[in-house]
Coordinates of N, CA and C in Angstrom, one line a residue:
M1 N 145.4 14.0 50.8 CA 144.1 14.6 51.0 C 144.0 15.3 52.3
A2 N 144.7 14.8 53.2 CA 144.8 15.5 54.5 C 145.4 16.9 54.3
E3 N 146.3 16.9 53.4 CA 146.9 18.2 53.1 C 146.0 19.1 52.4
G4 N 145.2 18.6 51.5 CA 144.2 19.4 50.8 C 143.1 19.9 51.7
S5 N 142.7 19.1 52.7 CA 141.7 19.6 53.6 C 142.3 20.6 54.6
Q6 N 143.6 20.4 54.9 CA 144.2 21.4 55.7 C 144.3 22.7 55.0
G7 N 144.7 22.7 53.7 CA 144.8 23.9 52.9 C 143.5 24.7 52.8
A8 N 142.4 23.9 52.7 CA 141.1 24.5 52.5 C 140.7 25.2 53.9
S9 N 141.1 24.5 54.9 CA 140.8 25.1 56.3 C 141.6 26.4 56.5
M10 N 142.8 26.3 56.0 CA 143.7 27.5 56.2 C 143.1 28.6 55.3
D11 N 142.6 28.3 54.1 CA 142.1 29.4 53.2 C 140.9 30.0 53.9
R12 N 140.0 29.2 54.5 CA 138.8 29.7 55.1 C 139.2 30.5 56.3
I13 N 140.2 30.1 57.1 CA 140.7 30.9 58.2 C 141.2 32.2 57.8
L14 N 142.0 32.2 56.7 CA 142.6 33.4 56.2 C 141.5 34.4 55.7
Q15 N 140.5 33.8 55.1 CA 139.4 34.6 54.6 C 138.6 35.3 55.8
E16 N 138.4 34.5 56.8 CA 137.7 35.0 58.0 C 138.6 36.1 58.7
I17 N 139.9 35.8 58.7 CA 140.8 36.8 59.3 C 140.8 38.1 58.4
S18 N 140.7 38.0 57.1 CA 140.6 39.1 56.2 C 139.3 39.9 56.4
V19 N 138.2 39.1 56.6 CA 136.9 39.8 56.9 C 137.0 40.5 58.2
V20 N 137.6 39.9 59.2 CA 137.7 40.5 60.5 C 138.6 41.7 60.4
G21 N 139.7 41.7 59.6 CA 140.6 42.8 59.4 C 139.8 44.0 58.8
H22 N 139.0 43.7 57.7 CA 138.2 44.7 57.1 C 137.2 45.4 58.1
K23 N 136.6 44.5 58.9 CA 135.7 45.1 59.9 C 136.5 45.9 60.9
L24 N 137.7 45.5 61.3 CA 138.5 46.3 62.2 C 138.9 47.6 61.6
E25 N 139.2 47.6 60.3 CA 139.5 48.9 59.7 C 138.3 49.8 59.6
G26 N 137.1 49.3 59.4 CA 135.9 50.1 59.4 C 135.7 50.6 60.8
M27 N 136.0 49.8 61.8 CA 135.8 50.2 63.2 C 136.8 51.3 63.6
D28 N 138.0 51.1 63.0 CA 139.1 52.1 63.3 C 138.7 53.5 62.7
S29 N 138.2 53.5 61.5 CA 137.8 54.8 60.9 C 136.6 55.3 61.7
A30 N 135.7 54.5 62.2 CA 134.6 54.9 63.0 C 135.1 55.5 64.3
M31 N 136.1 54.9 64.9 CA 136.7 55.4 66.1 C 137.3 56.8 65.9
V32 N 138.0 56.9 64.8 CA 138.6 58.2 64.5 C 137.5 59.3 64.3
A33 N 136.5 59.0 63.6 CA 135.4 59.9 63.4 C 134.7 60.2 64.8
L34 N 134.5 59.2 65.6 CA 133.9 59.4 66.9 C 134.8 60.2 67.8
T35 N 136.1 60.0 67.7 CA 137.1 60.8 68.5 C 137.0 62.3 68.1
A36 N 137.0 62.5 66.8 CA 136.9 63.9 66.3 C 135.6 64.6 66.7
K37 N 134.5 63.8 66.7 CA 133.2 64.4 67.1 C 133.3 64.7 68.6
T38 N 133.9 63.8 69.4 CA 134.0 64.0 70.8 C 134.8 65.3 71.1
R39 N 135.9 65.5 70.4 CA 136.7 66.7 70.5 C 135.9 67.9 70.2
S40 N 135.1 67.9 69.1 CA 134.3 69.1 68.8 C 133.3 69.3 69.8
M41 N 132.7 68.3 70.4 CA 131.7 68.5 71.5 C 132.4 69.1 72.7
R42 N 133.6 68.6 73.0 CA 134.3 69.2 74.2 C 134.5 70.7 73.9
L43 N 134.9 71.1 72.7 CA 135.1 72.5 72.4 C 133.8 73.3 72.6
E44 N 132.7 72.7 72.1 CA 131.4 73.4 72.2 C 131.1 73.5 73.7
I45 N 131.3 72.5 74.5 CA 131.0 72.5 75.9 C 131.8 73.6 76.6
A46 N 133.1 73.7 76.2 CA 134.0 74.7 76.8 C 133.5 76.1 76.5
G47 N 133.0 76.3 75.2 CA 132.4 77.6 74.8 C 131.2 77.9 75.6
F48 N 130.3 76.9 75.8 CA 129.1 77.1 76.6 C 129.4 77.4 78.0
Q49 N 130.5 76.8 78.6 CA 130.9 77.0 80.0 C 131.3 78.5 80.1
S50 N 132.1 79.0 79.1 CA 132.6 80.4 79.2 C 131.4 81.3 79.1
Q51 N 130.4 81.0 78.2 CA 129.2 81.8 78.0 C 128.4 81.8 79.3
I52 N 128.3 80.7 79.9 CA 127.5 80.6 81.2 C 128.2 81.4 82.3
S53 N 129.5 81.3 82.3 CA 130.3 82.1 83.3 C 130.1 83.6 83.1
G54 N 130.1 84.0 81.9 CA 129.8 85.4 81.6 C 128.4 85.8 82.0
L55 N 127.5 85.0 81.6 CA 126.1 85.3 82.0 C 125.9 85.3 83.5
D56 N 126.6 84.4 84.2 CA 126.5 84.3 85.7 C 127.0 85.7 86.3
Q57 N 128.1 86.2 85.7 CA 128.6 87.5 86.2 C 127.6 88.6 85.9
R58 N 127.0 88.6 84.8 CA 126.0 89.6 84.4 C 124.8 89.5 85.3
V59 N 124.4 88.3 85.6 CA 123.2 88.1 86.5 C 123.5 88.6 87.9
T60 N 124.7 88.3 88.4 CA 125.2 88.8 89.7 C 125.2 90.3 89.7
T61 N 125.7 91.0 88.7 CA 125.7 92.4 88.6 C 124.3 93.0 88.6
V62 N 123.4 92.4 87.9 CA 122.0 92.9 87.8 C 121.3 92.7 89.2
E63 N 121.6 91.5 89.8 CA 121.0 91.3 91.1 C 121.4 92.3 92.1
T64 N 122.7 92.7 92.1 CA 123.3 93.7 93.0 C 122.6 95.0 92.7
Q65 N 122.4 95.4 91.5 CA 121.8 96.7 91.1 C 120.3 96.7 91.6
V66 N 119.6 95.6 91.4 CA 118.2 95.5 91.8 C 118.1 95.6 93.3
A67 N 119.0 95.0 94.0 CA 119.0 95.1 95.5 C 119.2 96.5 95.9
S68 N 120.1 97.2 95.3 CA 120.4 98.6 95.6 C 119.2 99.5 95.3
W69 N 118.5 99.1 94.2 CA 117.3 99.9 93.8 C 116.2 99.6 94.9
T70 N 116.1 98.4 95.4 CA 115.1 98.1 96.4 C 115.4 98.9 97.6
D71 N 116.7 98.9 98.0 CA 117.0 99.7 99.2 C 116.8 101.2 99.0
S72 N 117.1 101.7 97.8 CA 116.8 103.1 97.4 C 115.3 103.4 97.4
G73 N 114.5 102.4 97.0 CA 113.1 102.6 96.9 C 112.5 102.7 98.4
Q74 N 113.0 101.9 99.2 CA 112.6 101.9 100.6 C 113.0 103.2 101.3
E75 N 114.2 103.7 101.0 CA 114.7 104.9 101.5 C 113.9 106.1 101.0
L76 N 113.6 106.0 99.7 CA 112.8 107.1 99.1 C 111.4 107.2 99.8
M77 N 110.8 106.0 100.0 CA 109.5 106.0 100.7 C 109.6 106.6 102.1
Y78 N 110.7 106.2 102.8 CA 110.9 106.8 104.1 C 111.0 108.3 104.1
L79 N 111.9 108.8 103.1 CA 112.1 110.2 103.0 C 110.8 111.0 102.6
R80 N 110.0 110.4 101.8 CA 108.7 111.0 101.4 C 107.8 111.1 102.6
S81 N 107.8 110.1 103.4 CA 106.9 110.1 104.6 C 107.4 111.1 105.6
K82 N 108.7 111.2 105.7 CA 109.3 112.2 106.6 C 109.0 113.6 106.1
L83 N 109.2 113.8 104.8 CA 108.9 115.2 104.2 C 107.4 115.6 104.4
T84 N 106.5 114.6 104.2 CA 105.1 114.9 104.5 C 104.8 115.3 105.9
D85 N 105.5 114.6 106.8 CA 105.3 114.9 108.2 C 105.9 116.3 108.6
L86 N 107.0 116.6 108.0 CA 107.6 117.9 108.3 C 106.7 119.0 107.7
E87 N 106.2 118.8 106.5 CA 105.3 119.8 105.9 C 104.1 120.0 106.7
D88 N 103.5 118.9 107.2 CA 102.3 119.0 108.1 C 102.6 119.7 109.3
R89 N 103.8 119.5 109.9 CA 104.1 120.1 111.2 C 104.4 121.6 110.9
S90 N 105.0 122.0 109.8 CA 105.3 123.4 109.5 C 104.0 124.2 109.3
R91 N 102.9 123.5 108.9 CA 101.6 124.3 108.7 C 100.8 124.4 110.0
R92 N 101.2 123.7 111.0 CA 100.4 123.6 112.2 C 100.2 125.0 112.9
N93 N 101.2 125.9 112.7 CA 101.2 127.2 113.4 C 100.6 128.2 112.5
N94 N 100.1 127.9 111.4 CA 99.5 128.9 110.4 C 98.1 129.2 110.8
I95 N 97.7 130.5 110.6 CA 96.3 130.9 110.7 C 96.1 131.7 109.4
C96 N 94.9 131.6 108.9 CA 94.5 132.3 107.6 C 93.4 133.3 108.0
L97 N 93.6 134.5 107.6 CA 92.7 135.6 107.8 C 92.1 136.0 106.5
L98 N 90.7 136.0 106.4 CA 90.0 136.3 105.2 C 89.2 137.6 105.5
G99 N 89.1 138.5 104.6 CA 88.3 139.6 104.7 C 88.9 140.9 105.2
L100 N 90.2 140.9 105.5 CA 90.9 142.1 105.9 C 91.2 143.0 104.7
P101 N 90.6 144.2 104.6 CA 90.8 145.0 103.4 C 92.3 145.2 103.1
E102 N 92.6 145.4 101.8 CA 94.0 145.7 101.4 C 94.4 147.1 101.9
G103 N 95.6 147.2 102.5 CA 96.1 148.5 102.9 C 95.7 148.9 104.3
I104 N 94.8 148.1 104.9 CA 94.4 148.5 106.3 C 95.6 148.4 107.3
E105 N 96.5 147.5 106.9 CA 97.6 147.2 107.9 C 98.7 148.3 107.8
G106 N 98.7 149.1 106.8 CA 99.7 150.2 106.7 C 101.0 149.5 106.2
M107 N 102.1 149.9 106.7 CA 103.4 149.4 106.2 C 103.9 148.2 106.9
D108 N 103.3 147.9 108.1 CA 103.8 146.8 108.9 C 102.7 145.8 109.2
L109 N 102.6 144.8 108.4 CA 101.5 143.8 108.6 C 101.6 143.0 109.9
I110 N 102.9 142.7 110.3 CA 103.1 142.0 111.5 C 102.6 142.8 112.8
A111 N 103.0 144.0 112.8 CA 102.6 144.9 114.0 C 101.1 145.0 114.0
Y112 N 100.5 145.2 112.8 CA 99.0 145.3 112.8 C 98.3 144.1 113.3
L113 N 98.8 142.9 112.9 CA 98.2 141.7 113.4 C 98.5 141.4 114.9
R114 N 99.6 141.8 115.3 CA 100.0 141.7 116.8 C 99.0 142.5 117.6
D115 N 98.5 143.6 117.1 CA 97.6 144.5 117.8 C 96.2 144.1 117.6
I116 N 95.8 143.7 116.4 CA 94.4 143.5 116.1 C 93.8 142.1 116.5
L117 N 94.7 141.1 116.5 CA 94.2 139.7 116.8 C 93.7 139.6 118.2
P118 N 94.4 140.1 119.2 CA 93.8 140.0 120.6 C 92.5 140.8 120.7
K119 N 92.4 141.9 120.0 CA 91.2 142.7 120.1 C 90.0 142.0 119.4
L120 N 90.3 141.4 118.2 CA 89.2 140.7 117.5 C 88.7 139.5 118.3
T121 N 89.5 138.7 119.0 CA 89.1 137.5 119.7 C 88.7 137.9 121.1
G122 N 89.2 139.0 121.7 CA 88.8 139.4 123.0 C 89.5 138.6 124.1
I123 N 90.7 138.1 123.7 CA 91.5 137.4 124.7 C 92.8 138.1 125.0
T124 N 93.4 137.8 126.1 CA 94.7 138.4 126.5 C 95.7 137.3 126.1
I125 N 96.7 137.7 125.4 CA 97.7 136.7 124.9 C 99.0 137.1 125.6
D126 N 99.5 136.2 126.4 CA 100.8 136.5 127.1 C 101.7 135.3 126.9
P127 N 102.9 135.4 126.4 CA 103.6 136.6 125.9 C 102.9 137.1 124.6
P128 N 103.3 138.3 124.2 CA 102.7 138.9 123.0 C 103.0 137.9 121.8
L129 N 102.1 138.1 120.8 CA 102.2 137.2 119.6 C 103.5 137.5 118.9
E130 N 104.1 136.4 118.5 CA 105.4 136.5 117.7 C 105.1 135.6 116.4
F131 N 105.5 136.2 115.3 CA 105.3 135.6 114.0 C 106.6 135.2 113.3
E132 N 106.6 134.0 112.7 CA 107.7 133.6 111.9 C 107.7 134.4 110.5
R133 N 106.5 134.4 110.0 CA 106.3 135.1 108.7 C 104.8 135.4 108.5
V134 N 104.5 136.5 107.8 CA 103.2 136.9 107.5 C 103.2 137.4 106.1
H135 N 102.2 137.0 105.3 CA 102.1 137.6 103.9 C 100.7 137.4 103.4
R136 N 100.4 138.2 102.4 CA 99.1 138.1 101.7 C 99.4 137.1 100.5
L137 N 98.3 136.4 100.2 CA 98.4 135.4 99.1 C 98.1 136.1 97.7
G138 N 98.9 135.7 96.7 CA 98.6 136.1 95.4 C 99.2 137.5 95.1
P139 N 99.1 137.9 93.8 CA 99.6 139.2 93.4 C 98.7 140.3 93.8
K140 N 99.2 141.5 94.0 CA 98.4 142.6 94.4 C 97.5 143.0 93.3
R141 N 96.2 143.3 93.6 CA 95.3 143.7 92.6 C 95.5 145.1 92.2
Q142 N 95.5 145.3 90.9 CA 95.9 146.6 90.3 C 94.7 147.6 90.6
D143 N 93.5 147.2 90.4 CA 92.4 148.1 90.5 C 91.9 148.3 91.9
G144 N 92.3 147.5 92.9 CA 91.9 147.6 94.3 C 90.5 147.2 94.5
K145 N 89.9 146.6 93.5 CA 88.5 146.1 93.7 C 88.5 144.6 93.8
G146 N 87.3 144.1 94.2 CA 87.2 142.7 94.4 C 87.5 142.3 95.8
R147 N 87.5 141.0 96.0 CA 87.8 140.5 97.4 C 89.2 140.7 97.8
P148 N 89.4 141.1 99.0 CA 90.8 141.3 99.5 C 91.6 140.0 99.5
R149 N 92.9 140.1 99.3 CA 93.7 138.8 99.4 C 93.8 138.3 100.8
S150 N 93.8 137.0 100.9 CA 93.9 136.3 102.2 C 95.3 136.6 102.8
I151 N 95.3 136.6 104.2 CA 96.6 136.7 104.9 C 96.9 135.4 105.6
I152 N 98.2 134.9 105.4 CA 98.6 133.7 106.0 C 99.7 134.2 107.1
A153 N 99.4 133.8 108.3 CA 100.3 134.2 109.4 C 100.8 132.9 110.1
C154 N 102.1 132.8 110.1 CA 102.7 131.6 110.8 C 103.2 132.1 112.2
L155 N 102.6 131.7 113.2 CA 102.9 132.1 114.6 C 104.1 131.3 115.0
L156 N 104.9 131.8 115.9 CA 106.1 131.2 116.4 C 105.7 130.1 117.4
R157 N 104.6 130.3 118.2 CA 104.2 129.3 119.2 C 102.9 128.6 118.7
H158 N 102.9 127.3 118.8 CA 101.7 126.5 118.3 C 100.6 126.8 119.3
G159 N 100.8 126.9 120.6 CA 99.8 127.1 121.6 C 99.0 128.4 121.3
Q160 N 99.7 129.5 120.9 CA 99.0 130.7 120.6 C 98.1 130.6 119.3
A161 N 98.6 129.9 118.3 CA 97.8 129.6 117.1 C 96.6 128.8 117.5
R162 N 96.7 127.8 118.3 CA 95.6 127.0 118.7 C 94.6 127.8 119.5
Q163 N 95.1 128.6 120.4 CA 94.2 129.4 121.3 C 93.4 130.4 120.4
L164 N 94.0 131.1 119.4 CA 93.3 132.0 118.6 C 92.3 131.3 117.7
L165 N 92.6 130.1 117.2 CA 91.7 129.4 116.3 C 90.5 128.9 117.1
Q166 N 90.7 128.3 118.3 CA 89.7 127.8 119.2 C 88.7 129.0 119.6
T167 N 89.2 130.1 119.9 CA 88.4 131.2 120.3 C 87.6 131.7 119.1
A168 N 88.2 131.8 118.0 CA 87.5 132.3 116.8 C 86.4 131.3 116.4
R169 N 86.6 130.0 116.5 CA 85.6 129.0 116.2 C 84.4 129.1 117.2
A170 N 84.8 129.3 118.5 CA 83.8 129.4 119.5 C 82.9 130.6 119.4
Q171 N 83.5 131.7 119.0 CA 82.8 133.0 118.9 C 82.0 133.1 117.6
G172 N 82.4 132.4 116.6 CA 81.7 132.6 115.2 C 82.5 133.6 114.5
P173 N 81.9 134.2 113.4 CA 82.6 135.1 112.6 C 83.1 136.3 113.5
L174 N 84.3 136.7 113.3 CA 84.9 137.9 114.0 C 84.5 139.1 113.3
R175 N 84.3 140.2 114.0 CA 83.9 141.5 113.3 C 84.9 142.6 113.7
L176 N 85.3 143.3 112.6 CA 86.2 144.5 112.7 C 85.3 145.6 112.2
G177 N 84.6 146.3 113.1 CA 83.7 147.3 112.6 C 82.5 146.6 111.9
T178 N 82.3 147.0 110.6 CA 81.3 146.3 109.8 C 81.8 145.1 109.0
L179 N 83.1 144.9 109.1 CA 83.7 143.8 108.3 C 83.7 142.5 109.1
E180 N 83.4 141.4 108.3 CA 83.4 140.1 108.9 C 84.7 139.4 108.5
I181 N 85.5 139.0 109.6 CA 86.8 138.4 109.4 C 86.7 136.9 109.7

């Protein structure tokens, strides 16, 4: 009987070992599946890392471009301000004459203005007036009727332009014969 009870114990132990073996086989297949899943996740992570690296390079390139645009924008604003200042300075020496009839100046508008402006204002200008440029505005009128075109004269010296304008403002409308200039 002792042998029979020992045999039953052994059968039970073998059954338990068999059950444990089946569980281990199930765990082994689960481990293989888990290992395969881990490998696929590692591959996905490596792919994401390469995508992130590419995106990082693109972002760096875009940031560099934006920084250069910001610098260019600031430079553009500076250059616009400088251009405006230069344009304003270039107009400082200009005087505009309205009401001088067309053709009164003859062939040389500069010589005519050099002679007539001191007479109109009644001041002595020393040294004589020097002009950078003088011209009438707009196209010549074909019929010769209507208002005469304005004359823009850019004097070489700012002081002379200022002196002429101050005198003209102080005297009121200047007269050339019956004409109001």
